[in-house]
mmCIF file of C-alpha atoms in Angstrom:
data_model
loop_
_atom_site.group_PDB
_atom_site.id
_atom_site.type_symbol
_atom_site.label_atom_id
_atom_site.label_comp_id
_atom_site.label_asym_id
_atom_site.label_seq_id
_atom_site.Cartn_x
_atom_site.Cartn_y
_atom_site.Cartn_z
ATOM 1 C CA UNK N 1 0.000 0.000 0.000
ATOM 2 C CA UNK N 2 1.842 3.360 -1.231
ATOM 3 C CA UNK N 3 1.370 5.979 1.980
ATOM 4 C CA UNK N 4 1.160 9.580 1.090
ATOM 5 C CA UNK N 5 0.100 12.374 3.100
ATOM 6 C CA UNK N 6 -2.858 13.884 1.450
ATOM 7 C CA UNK N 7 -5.286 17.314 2.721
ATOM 8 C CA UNK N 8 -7.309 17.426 -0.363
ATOM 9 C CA UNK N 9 -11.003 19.606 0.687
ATOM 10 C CA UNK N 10 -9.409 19.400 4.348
ATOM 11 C CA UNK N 11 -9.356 23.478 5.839
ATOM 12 C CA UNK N 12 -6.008 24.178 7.857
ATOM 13 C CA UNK N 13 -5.458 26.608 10.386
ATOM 14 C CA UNK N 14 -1.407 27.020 11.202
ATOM 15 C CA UNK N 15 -0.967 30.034 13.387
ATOM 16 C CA UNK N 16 2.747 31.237 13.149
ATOM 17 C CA UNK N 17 2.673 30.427 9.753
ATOM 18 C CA UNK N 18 4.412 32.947 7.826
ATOM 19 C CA UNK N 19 8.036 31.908 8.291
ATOM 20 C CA UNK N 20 10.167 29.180 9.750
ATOM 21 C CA UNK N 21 8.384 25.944 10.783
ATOM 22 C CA UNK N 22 5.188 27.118 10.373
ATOM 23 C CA UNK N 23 5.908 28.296 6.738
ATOM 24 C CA UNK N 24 7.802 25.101 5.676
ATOM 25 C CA UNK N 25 4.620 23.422 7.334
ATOM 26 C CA UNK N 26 2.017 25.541 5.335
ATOM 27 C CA UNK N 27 3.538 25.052 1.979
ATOM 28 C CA UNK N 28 4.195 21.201 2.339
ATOM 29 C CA UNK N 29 0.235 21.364 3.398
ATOM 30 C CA UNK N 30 -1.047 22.959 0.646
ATOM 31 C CA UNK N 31 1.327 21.319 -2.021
ATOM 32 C CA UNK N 32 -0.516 17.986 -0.430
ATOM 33 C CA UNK N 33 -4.054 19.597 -1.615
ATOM 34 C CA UNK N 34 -5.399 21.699 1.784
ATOM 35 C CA UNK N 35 -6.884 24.741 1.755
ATOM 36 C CA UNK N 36 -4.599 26.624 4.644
ATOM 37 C CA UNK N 37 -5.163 29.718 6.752
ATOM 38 C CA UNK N 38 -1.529 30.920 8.171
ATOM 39 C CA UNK N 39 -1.625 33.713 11.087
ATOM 40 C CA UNK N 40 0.987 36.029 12.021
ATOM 41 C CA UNK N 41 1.468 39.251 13.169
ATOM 42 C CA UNK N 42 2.766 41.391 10.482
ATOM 43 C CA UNK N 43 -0.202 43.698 8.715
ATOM 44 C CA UNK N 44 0.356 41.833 4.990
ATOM 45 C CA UNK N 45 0.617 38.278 4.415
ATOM 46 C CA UNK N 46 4.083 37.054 3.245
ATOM 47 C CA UNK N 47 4.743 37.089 -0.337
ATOM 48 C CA UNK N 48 5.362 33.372 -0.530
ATOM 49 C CA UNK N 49 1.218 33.235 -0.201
ATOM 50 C CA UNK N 50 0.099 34.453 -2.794
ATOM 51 C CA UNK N 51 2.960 32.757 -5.298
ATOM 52 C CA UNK N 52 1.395 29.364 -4.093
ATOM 53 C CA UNK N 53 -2.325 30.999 -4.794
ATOM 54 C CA UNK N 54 -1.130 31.621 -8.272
ATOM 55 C CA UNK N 55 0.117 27.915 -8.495
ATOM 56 C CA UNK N 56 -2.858 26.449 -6.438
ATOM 57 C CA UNK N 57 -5.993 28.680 -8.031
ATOM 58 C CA UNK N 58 -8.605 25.785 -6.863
ATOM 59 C CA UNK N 59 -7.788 26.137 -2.963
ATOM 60 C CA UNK N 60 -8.571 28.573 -0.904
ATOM 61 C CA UNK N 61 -5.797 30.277 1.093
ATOM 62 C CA UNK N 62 -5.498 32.570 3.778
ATOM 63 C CA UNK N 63 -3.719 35.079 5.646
ATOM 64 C CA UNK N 64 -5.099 36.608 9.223
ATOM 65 C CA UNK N 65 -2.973 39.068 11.158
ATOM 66 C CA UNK N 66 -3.416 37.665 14.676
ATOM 67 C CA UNK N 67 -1.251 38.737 18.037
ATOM 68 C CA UNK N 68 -1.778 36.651 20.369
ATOM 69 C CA UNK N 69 -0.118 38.809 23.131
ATOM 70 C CA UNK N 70 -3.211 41.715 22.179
ATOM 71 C CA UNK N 71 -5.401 42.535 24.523
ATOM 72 C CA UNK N 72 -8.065 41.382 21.891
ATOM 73 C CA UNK N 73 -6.838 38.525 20.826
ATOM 74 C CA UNK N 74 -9.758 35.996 21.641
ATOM 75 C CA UNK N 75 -12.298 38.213 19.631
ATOM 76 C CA UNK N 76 -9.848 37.733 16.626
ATOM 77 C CA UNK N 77 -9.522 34.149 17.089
ATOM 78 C CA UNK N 78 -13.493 33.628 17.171
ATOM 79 C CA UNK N 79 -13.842 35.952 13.823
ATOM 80 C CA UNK N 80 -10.842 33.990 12.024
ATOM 81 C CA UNK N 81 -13.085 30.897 13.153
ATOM 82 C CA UNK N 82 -16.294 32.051 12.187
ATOM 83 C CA UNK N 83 -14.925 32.821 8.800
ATOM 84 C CA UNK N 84 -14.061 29.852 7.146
ATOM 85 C CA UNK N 85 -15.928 26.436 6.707
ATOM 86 C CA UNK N 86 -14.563 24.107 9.533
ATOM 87 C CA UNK N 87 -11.091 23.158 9.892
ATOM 88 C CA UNK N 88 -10.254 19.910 10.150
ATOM 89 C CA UNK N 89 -6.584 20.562 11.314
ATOM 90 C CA UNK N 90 -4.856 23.301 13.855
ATOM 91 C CA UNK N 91 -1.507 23.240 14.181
ATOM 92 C CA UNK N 92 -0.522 25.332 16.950
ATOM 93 C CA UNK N 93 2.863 26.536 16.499
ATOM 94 C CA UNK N 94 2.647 30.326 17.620
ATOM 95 C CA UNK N 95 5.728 31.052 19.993
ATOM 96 C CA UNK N 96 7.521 33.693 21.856
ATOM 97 C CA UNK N 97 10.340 33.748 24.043
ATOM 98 C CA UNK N 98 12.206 36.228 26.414
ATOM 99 C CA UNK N 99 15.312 34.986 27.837
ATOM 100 C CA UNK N 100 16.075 36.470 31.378
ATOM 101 C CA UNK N 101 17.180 34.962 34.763
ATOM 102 C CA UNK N 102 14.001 34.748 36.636
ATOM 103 C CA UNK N 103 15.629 36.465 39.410
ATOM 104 C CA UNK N 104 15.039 39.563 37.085
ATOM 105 C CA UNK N 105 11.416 38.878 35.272
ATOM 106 C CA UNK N 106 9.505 40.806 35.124
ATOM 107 C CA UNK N 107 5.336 39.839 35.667
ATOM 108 C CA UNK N 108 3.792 41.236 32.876
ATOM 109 C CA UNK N 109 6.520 40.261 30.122
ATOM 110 C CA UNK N 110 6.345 36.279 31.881
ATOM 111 C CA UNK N 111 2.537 36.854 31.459
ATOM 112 C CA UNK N 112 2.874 37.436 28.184
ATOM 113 C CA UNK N 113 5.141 34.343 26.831
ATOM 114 C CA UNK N 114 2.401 32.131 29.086
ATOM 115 C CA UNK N 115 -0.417 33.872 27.399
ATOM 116 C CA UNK N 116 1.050 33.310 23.927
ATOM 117 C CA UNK N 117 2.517 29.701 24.347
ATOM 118 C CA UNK N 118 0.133 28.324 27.033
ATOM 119 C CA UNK N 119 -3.743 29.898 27.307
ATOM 120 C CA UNK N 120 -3.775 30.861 23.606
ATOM 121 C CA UNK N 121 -3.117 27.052 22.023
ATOM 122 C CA UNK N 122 -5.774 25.796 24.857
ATOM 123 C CA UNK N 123 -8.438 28.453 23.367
ATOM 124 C CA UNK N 124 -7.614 27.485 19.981
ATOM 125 C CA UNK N 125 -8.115 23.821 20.165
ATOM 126 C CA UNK N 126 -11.527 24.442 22.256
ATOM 127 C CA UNK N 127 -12.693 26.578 19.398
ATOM 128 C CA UNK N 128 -11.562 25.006 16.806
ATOM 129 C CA UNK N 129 -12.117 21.421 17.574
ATOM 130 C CA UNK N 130 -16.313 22.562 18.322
ATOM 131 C CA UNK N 131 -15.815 22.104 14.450
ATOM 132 C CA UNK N 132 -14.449 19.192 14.393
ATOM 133 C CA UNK N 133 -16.574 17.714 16.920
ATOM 134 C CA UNK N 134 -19.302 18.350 14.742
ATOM 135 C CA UNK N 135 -17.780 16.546 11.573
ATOM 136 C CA UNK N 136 -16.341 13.740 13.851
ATOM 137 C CA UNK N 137 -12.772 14.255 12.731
ATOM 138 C CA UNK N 138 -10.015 16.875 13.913
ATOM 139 C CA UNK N 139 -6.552 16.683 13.956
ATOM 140 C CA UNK N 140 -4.814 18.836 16.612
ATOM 141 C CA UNK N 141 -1.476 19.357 16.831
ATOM 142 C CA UNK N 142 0.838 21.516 19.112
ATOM 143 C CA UNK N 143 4.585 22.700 18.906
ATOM 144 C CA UNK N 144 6.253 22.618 22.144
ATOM 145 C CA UNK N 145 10.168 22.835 22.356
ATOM 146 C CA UNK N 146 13.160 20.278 23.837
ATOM 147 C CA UNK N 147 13.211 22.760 26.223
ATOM 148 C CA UNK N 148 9.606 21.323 27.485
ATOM 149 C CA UNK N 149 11.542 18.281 28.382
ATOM 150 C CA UNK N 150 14.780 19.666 29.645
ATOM 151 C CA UNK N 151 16.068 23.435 29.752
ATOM 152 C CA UNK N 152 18.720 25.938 29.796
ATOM 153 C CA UNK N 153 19.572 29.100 31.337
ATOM 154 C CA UNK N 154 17.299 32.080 31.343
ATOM 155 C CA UNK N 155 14.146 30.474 29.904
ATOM 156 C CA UNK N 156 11.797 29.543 32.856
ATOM 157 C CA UNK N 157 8.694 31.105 31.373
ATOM 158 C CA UNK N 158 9.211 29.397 27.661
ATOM 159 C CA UNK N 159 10.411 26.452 29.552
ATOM 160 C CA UNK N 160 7.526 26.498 31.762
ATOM 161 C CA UNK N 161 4.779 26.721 28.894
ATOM 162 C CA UNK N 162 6.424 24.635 26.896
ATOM 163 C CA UNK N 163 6.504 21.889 29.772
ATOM 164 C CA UNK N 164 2.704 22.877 30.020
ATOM 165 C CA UNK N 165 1.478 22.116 26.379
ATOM 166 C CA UNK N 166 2.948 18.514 26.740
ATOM 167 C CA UNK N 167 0.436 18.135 30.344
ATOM 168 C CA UNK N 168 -2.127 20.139 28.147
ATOM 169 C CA UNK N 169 -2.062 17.825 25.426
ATOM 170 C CA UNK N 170 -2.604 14.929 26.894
ATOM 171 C CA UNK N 171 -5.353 16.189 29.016
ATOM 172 C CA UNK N 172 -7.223 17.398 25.629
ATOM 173 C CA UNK N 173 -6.218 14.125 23.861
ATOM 174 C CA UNK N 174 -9.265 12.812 26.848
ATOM 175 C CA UNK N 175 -11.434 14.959 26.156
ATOM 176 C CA UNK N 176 -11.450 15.209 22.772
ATOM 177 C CA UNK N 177 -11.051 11.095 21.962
ATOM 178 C CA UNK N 178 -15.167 10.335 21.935
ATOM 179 C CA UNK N 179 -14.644 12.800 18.992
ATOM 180 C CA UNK N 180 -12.536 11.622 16.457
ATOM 181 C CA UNK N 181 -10.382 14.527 17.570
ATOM 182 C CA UNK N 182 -6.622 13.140 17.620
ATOM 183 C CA UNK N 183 -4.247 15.592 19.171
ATOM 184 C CA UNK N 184 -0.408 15.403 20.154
ATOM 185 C CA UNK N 185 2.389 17.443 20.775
ATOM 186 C CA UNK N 186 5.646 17.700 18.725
ATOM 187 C CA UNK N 187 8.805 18.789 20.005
ATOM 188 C CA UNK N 188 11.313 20.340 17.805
ATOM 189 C CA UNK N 189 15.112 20.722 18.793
ATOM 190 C CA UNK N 190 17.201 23.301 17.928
ATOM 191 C CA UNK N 191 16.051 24.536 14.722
ATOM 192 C CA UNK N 192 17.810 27.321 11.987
ATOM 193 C CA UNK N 193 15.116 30.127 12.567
ATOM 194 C CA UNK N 194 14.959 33.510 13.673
ATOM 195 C CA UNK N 195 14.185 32.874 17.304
ATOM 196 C CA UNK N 196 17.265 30.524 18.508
ATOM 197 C CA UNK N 197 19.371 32.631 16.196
ATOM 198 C CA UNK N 198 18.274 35.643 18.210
ATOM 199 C CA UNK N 199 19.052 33.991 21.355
ATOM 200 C CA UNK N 200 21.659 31.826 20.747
ATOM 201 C CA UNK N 201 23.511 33.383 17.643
ATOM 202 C CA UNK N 202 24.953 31.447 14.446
ATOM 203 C CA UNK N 203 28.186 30.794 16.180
ATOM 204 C CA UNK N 204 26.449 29.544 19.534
ATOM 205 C CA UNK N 205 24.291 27.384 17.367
ATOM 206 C CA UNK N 206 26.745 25.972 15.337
ATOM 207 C CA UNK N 207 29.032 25.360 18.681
ATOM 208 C CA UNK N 208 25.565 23.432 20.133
ATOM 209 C CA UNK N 209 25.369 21.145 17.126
ATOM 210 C CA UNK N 210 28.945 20.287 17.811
ATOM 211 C CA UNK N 211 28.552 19.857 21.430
ATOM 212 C CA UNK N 212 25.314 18.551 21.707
ATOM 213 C CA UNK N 213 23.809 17.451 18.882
ATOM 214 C CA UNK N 214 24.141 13.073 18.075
ATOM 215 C CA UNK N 215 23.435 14.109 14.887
ATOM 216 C CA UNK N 216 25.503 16.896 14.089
ATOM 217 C CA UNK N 217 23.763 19.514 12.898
ATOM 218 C CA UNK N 218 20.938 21.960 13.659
ATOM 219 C CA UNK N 219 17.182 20.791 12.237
ATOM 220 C CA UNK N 220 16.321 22.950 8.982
ATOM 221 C CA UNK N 221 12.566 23.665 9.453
ATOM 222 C CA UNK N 222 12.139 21.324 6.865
ATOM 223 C CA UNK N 223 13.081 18.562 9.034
ATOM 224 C CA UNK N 224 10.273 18.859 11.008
ATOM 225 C CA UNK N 225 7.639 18.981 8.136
ATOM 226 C CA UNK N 226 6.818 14.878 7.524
ATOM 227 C CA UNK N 227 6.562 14.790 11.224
ATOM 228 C CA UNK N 228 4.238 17.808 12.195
ATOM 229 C CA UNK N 229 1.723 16.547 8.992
ATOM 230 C CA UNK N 230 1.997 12.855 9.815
ATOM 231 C CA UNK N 231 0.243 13.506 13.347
ATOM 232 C CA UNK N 232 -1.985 16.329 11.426
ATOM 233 C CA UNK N 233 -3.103 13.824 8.761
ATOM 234 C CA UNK N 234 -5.332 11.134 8.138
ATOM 235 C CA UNK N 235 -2.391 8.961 8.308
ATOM 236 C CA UNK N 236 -2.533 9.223 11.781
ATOM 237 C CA UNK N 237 -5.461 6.750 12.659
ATOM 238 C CA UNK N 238 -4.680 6.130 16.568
ATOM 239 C CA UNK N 239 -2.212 8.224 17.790
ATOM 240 C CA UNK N 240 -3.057 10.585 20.514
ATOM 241 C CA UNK N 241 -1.805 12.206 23.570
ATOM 242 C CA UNK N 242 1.390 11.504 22.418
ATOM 243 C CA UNK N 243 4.943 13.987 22.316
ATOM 244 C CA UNK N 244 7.056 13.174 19.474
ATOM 245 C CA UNK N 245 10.645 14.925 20.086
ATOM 246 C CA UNK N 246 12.320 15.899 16.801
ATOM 247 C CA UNK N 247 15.402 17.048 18.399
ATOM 248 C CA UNK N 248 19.034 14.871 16.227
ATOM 249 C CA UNK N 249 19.057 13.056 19.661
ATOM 250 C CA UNK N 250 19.816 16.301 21.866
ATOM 251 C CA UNK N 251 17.670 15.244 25.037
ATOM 252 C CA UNK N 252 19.234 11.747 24.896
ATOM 253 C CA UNK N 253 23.059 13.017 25.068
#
C-alpha cells in the first residue's frame, strides 16, 4: 500500500505560519491539496502566499494578522473561526520567548510568553475542535520545544509553557477522543530560525550542534515537516496524547 500524506477539501489553520516551521509546514500542506489559513502578526501576508495561490488557483488560502499577546486577541480568534468552513486541522505553532534569569522577570513580560505559548493554544483547540466535533474528525497538533523536556539558562517562562502544552495535550487528547479529535504534541530541537538565532547566535548554534547534537547539525525547518503533517493527517489513525521529540538526539546526550 503506497502511503502519502494527502489534505485534499481538508481546511487548515497554522498560526505562526508565515516563516520558519510554520511556513515550511504551510507550503508542504497545501502542495498535499489543503486549503490553509496561516496567522501572524505582520499587517500583509508574506509574499510566498500568494505565489502558491497563483500555483494552487482551486484552494482557498489565507492570511489573518493575529497577536496573540493583544489585549483582543480571543475576539480575533473567534472571527478567524467564524470565517471559514470548519477546519479539520490546527496546528498550533505560535511562539515567543524572552530569555532572562528569573531572578530579574519581570510579571507582565512572563505573562505574556504564558499567554502566547500556554492559554492561547488551549483556546484554539476548544474553538476550533467545536468544528471538528461536529464533523467527527479533527486533527490537533501543538509545537512545544526540547526545552519542554529539559532546559537551559534564562528560559523559565518558555520552559515552563512549553513543559505545560505537553500536560495540556494529553489532558485534551481525553477529552477530545469520543470525537474523532486526535491531538499530540511535537517537540522540535534546535532549529535554523529567527528565534534561537536571536538567542543563541549562528556561532552559539553551530558550537551546540557540535557539542550537543548526536546528529551533528541543527534541524532545517524542513526537518520537522513529515513529522508535524503525519500527526496532522489522516495517516494518523490512533495516535493521541502523544509527544514526538524531533530534536538529532539532543535530550538523549
Amino acid at each position: 500500500m503506497a502511503l502519502s500524506i494527502n489534505f485534499y477539501d481538508q481546511y487548515l489553520l497554522i498560526t505562526g505560519g508565515t516563516r520558519g516551521i510554520g511556513a515550511a509546514v504551510a507550503q508542504e500542506a497545501i502542495e498535499s491539496g489543503g486549503h490553509v489559513v496561516i496567522t501572524g502578526t505582520a499587517s500583509e501576508p508574506p509574499a510566498w502566499l500568494a505565489e502558491c495561490q497563483q500555483r494552487f488557483p482551486a484552494q482557498q488560502l489565507g492570511y489573518e494578522q493575529l497577536d496573540l499577546a493583544a489585549d483582543d486577541w480571543l475576539a480575533r480568534v473567534d472571527a478567524i473561526v467564524a470565517a471559514y468552513p470548519a477546519f479539520s486541522v490546527l496546528i498550533n505553532n505560535a511562539g515567543i520567548t524572552r530569555p532572562s534569569d528569573i531572578r530579574d522577570e519581570e510579571l507582565t513580560e512572563f505573562a505574556k510568553v504564558i499567554q502566547v505559548n500556554l492559554t492561547a493554544p488551549a483556546m484554539l483547540s476548544a474553538r476550533v475542535a467545536l468544528g471538528m466535533t461536529a464533523q467527527c474528525y479533527g486533527r490537533i497538533v501543538n509545537i512545544s520545544s526540547v526545552l519542554g523536556i529539559t532546559s537551559i539558562k534564562g528560559r523559565a517562562a518558555y520552559s515552563s509553557t512549553k513543559t505545560g502544552i505537553i500536560g495540556q495535550t494529553r489532558s485534551c487528547a481525553l477529552d477530545f477522543a469520543p470525537d474523532g479529535i486526535l491531538i499530540n504534541a511535537v517537540c522540535p530541537g534546535f532549529v535554523a530560525t529567527d528565534m534561537p538565532r536571536a538567542t543563541l547566535g549562528e556561532a552559539g548554534l553551530q558550537k551546540l550542534a557540535q557539542e550537543r547534537i548526536p546528529l551533528g547539525r541543527v534541524a532545517e525547518p524542513a526537518d520537522l515537516v513529515a513529522p508535524i503533517l503525519f500527526l496532522a493527517s489522516s495517516l494518523n489513525t490512533y495516535i493521541t496524547g502523544q509527544t514526538l521529540v524531533v530534536d538529532g538526539g539532543y535530550v538523549i546526550w
